[in-house]
């Protein structure tokens, strides 16, 4: 056996049955994940205002003092859920290749990747919770917007600025145009999901909706020909 592997095998703590013992960090990470999943379920069921730390602790199967060790308030717990959702959208989803002159293809790829993410049931449910709470707790709305739609809009603005500079598009107001593009690629689907009128759209439905939205956007901001 390799000397390094042998040394590691001899020094790694193991249970009496021979299984490798979990580290404290692994245990804490797993427990934190259980609490976040429980919090998401309670928030979806009760809404932000109706949810309590006692409810979340019971849902997670932990004591209330244990929950407070990980999250010192309901607000911090909800913040953690927003952060977790933001991190689960990889940067390549928001990647807009400013070196590719095929603007329509670039925007379509990004739109499909983004819509595939934001139409996931857990994301739609969180959006419902935020919309229900934002009137009374505006800070929740601001944080959610910054981590989700706001992040996408900033990426789109940067791309549109570069596309305008290269003459591929004509975009006098990149901020407004970014909002327009985001609305066009979502079209009716997000609203139907929010109101429970339709199930999650298929890949084909998403592709069709995004393609139609991008066509409208590019036609409205047509730049000089690239060939």
C-alpha positions in Angstrom: 0.0 0.0 0.0 1.2 3.5 -0.7 2.9 4.9 2.4 0.8 8.1 2.3 -2.5 6.2 2.0 -1.4 3.8 4.7 -0.6 6.6 7.0 -3.9 8.3 6.3 -5.8 5.1 6.8 -4.1 4.6 10.2 -4.7 8.1 11.5 -8.3 8.8 10.2 -10.7 8.3 13.1 -13.1 5.4 12.6 -16.2 4.0 14.3 -16.0 0.6 16.0 -17.6 -1.0 12.8 -14.7 0.3 10.7 -16.5 3.2 9.0 -14.7 6.5 8.7 -15.9 8.9 11.4 -17.4 12.1 10.2 -15.6 15.3 11.0 -17.2 18.0 13.1 -17.3 20.3 10.1 -19.1 17.7 8.0 -21.6 17.1 10.7 -22.2 20.9 11.2 -22.6 21.4 7.4 -25.1 18.6 7.2 -27.1 19.8 10.2 -27.2 23.3 8.7 -28.5 21.9 5.5 -31.3 20.1 7.3 -32.3 23.4 9.1 -32.3 25.3 5.8 -34.5 22.7 4.2 -36.9 22.8 7.2 -37.0 26.6 7.1 -37.8 26.6 3.4 -40.7 24.2 4.1 -42.1 26.3 7.0 -41.7 29.6 5.1 -43.5 28.1 2.1 -46.3 26.8 4.3 -46.8 29.6 6.8 -45.3 32.6 4.9 -42.5 34.8 6.4 -44.6 36.5 9.0 -46.4 33.4 10.1 -43.3 31.2 10.5 -41.6 31.0 13.8 -38.2 29.7 15.0 -40.1 27.1 17.1 -41.9 25.8 14.0 -38.6 25.6 12.1 -36.8 23.8 14.9 -39.6 21.3 15.2 -39.6 20.8 11.4 -35.8 20.2 11.5 -36.0 17.9 14.5 -33.6 20.0 16.6 -34.0 22.0 19.7 -34.7 25.7 19.5 -31.4 26.6 21.3 -29.6 24.5 18.7 -31.2 26.4 15.9 -30.2 29.6 17.4 -26.6 28.4 17.6 -26.6 28.3 13.7 -29.0 31.2 13.0 -29.5 34.0 15.6 -32.8 35.2 14.2 -35.5 34.4 11.7 -34.3 37.2 9.5 -30.8 35.7 9.4 -32.2 32.3 8.6 -34.2 33.7 5.7 -31.1 35.6 4.5 -29.2 32.3 4.5 -31.9 30.8 2.3 -31.6 33.7 -0.2 -27.7 33.4 -0.2 -28.0 29.6 -0.7 -30.3 30.1 -3.7 -28.0 32.8 -5.2 -25.0 30.6 -4.9 -26.8 27.7 -6.6 -27.0 29.8 -9.8 -23.6 29.3 -11.3 -21.9 32.2 -13.1 -22.1 30.3 -16.5 -25.9 30.7 -16.3 -25.4 34.5 -16.5 -22.5 34.3 -19.0 -22.9 36.6 -21.9 -20.1 36.3 -24.3 -19.2 39.8 -25.5 -16.7 38.3 -28.0 -19.4 36.5 -30.0 -21.1 38.8 -32.6 -24.1 36.5 -32.8 -26.1 38.5 -30.3 -29.3 36.6 -30.8 -27.6 33.3 -30.0 -25.8 34.7 -27.0 -29.0 36.2 -25.5 -30.9 33.0 -26.3 -28.4 30.7 -24.5 -28.4 32.9 -21.5 -32.2 33.2 -21.4 -32.8 29.5 -21.6 -30.2 28.8 -18.9 -31.7 31.4 -16.6 -35.3 30.3 -17.2 -34.4 26.7 -16.5 -33.2 27.8 -13.1 -35.8 30.3 -12.0 -38.8 28.0 -13.0 -37.7 25.4 -10.5 -40.5 24.8 -8.0 -38.5 25.7 -4.9 -37.5 29.1 -6.5 -41.1 29.9 -7.5 -42.2 29.1 -4.0 -39.6 31.3 -2.5 -40.6 34.1 -4.8 -44.2 33.7 -3.6 -43.0 34.0 0.1 -40.9 37.1 -0.7 -43.8 38.8 -2.6 -46.1 38.1 0.3 -43.7 39.5 2.9 -42.1 42.5 1.0 -44.9 44.9 1.8 -44.4 44.5 5.6 -40.7 43.6 5.4 -39.3 45.6 2.5 -35.7 44.7 3.4 -36.5 41.1 2.5 -37.6 42.2 -1.0 -34.5 44.3 -1.4 -32.2 41.4 -0.4 -34.0 38.9 -2.6 -33.9 41.3 -5.6 -30.2 42.0 -5.2 -29.3 38.3 -5.0 -31.6 37.2 -7.9 -33.1 39.6 -10.5 -30.8 42.4 -9.7 -27.7 40.3 -10.2 -29.0 39.2 -13.6 -29.8 42.7 -14.7 -26.3 44.0 -13.8 -24.8 41.2 -16.0 -27.1 42.0 -18.8 -26.4 45.8 -18.6 -22.6 45.1 -18.9 -23.2 43.0 -22.0 -25.6 45.5 -23.6 -23.1 48.3 -23.0 -20.4 46.3 -24.9 -22.7 45.2 -27.7 -23.7 48.9 -28.1 -20.1 50.0 -28.2 -19.4 47.4 -30.9 -22.4 48.4 -33.0 -24.1 45.0 -32.7 -27.1 46.6 -30.9 -28.3 50.2 -30.4 -29.2 50.6 -26.7 -29.6 54.2 -25.5 -30.7 53.1 -22.0 -29.0 49.8 -21.0 -30.7 49.8 -17.6 -34.2 49.9 -19.0 -33.3 47.6 -21.8 -32.0 45.0 -19.3 -35.3 45.0 -17.5 -37.1 44.7 -20.9 -35.0 41.7 -21.9 -35.6 39.9 -18.6 -39.3 40.4 -18.9 -39.4 39.3 -22.5 -37.6 36.0 -21.9 -39.9 35.2 -19.0 -43.1 36.4 -20.8 -46.2 34.6 -19.4 -44.5 31.6 -17.8 -43.4 33.1 -14.5 -46.7 34.7 -13.9 -48.6 31.5 -14.7 -46.4 29.7 -12.2 -46.8 32.3 -9.5 -50.5 32.1 -9.7 -50.5 28.3 -9.9 -52.2 28.4 -13.2 -49.7 26.2 -15.0 -47.1 23.6 -14.2 -43.4 24.1 -14.8 -42.8 24.7 -18.5 -41.0 22.0 -20.5 -37.6 22.6 -22.1 -39.3 23.1 -25.4 -41.7 25.7 -23.9 -38.8 27.6 -22.3 -36.8 27.5 -25.6 -39.8 28.8 -27.6 -40.6 31.6 -25.1 -37.0 32.8 -24.9 -36.4 32.7 -28.6 -39.6 34.8 -29.2 -38.6 37.3 -26.5 -35.0 37.6 -27.9 -36.4 38.2 -31.4 -38.5 41.1 -30.2 -35.6 42.6 -28.2 -33.1 42.3 -31.0 -35.5 43.8 -33.6 -36.1 46.8 -31.3 -32.4 47.4 -30.8 -31.0 46.4 -34.1 -27.4 47.6 -34.7 -25.3 47.5 -37.8 -24.9 44.2 -39.7 -22.1 42.0 -38.5 -21.4 40.4 -41.8 
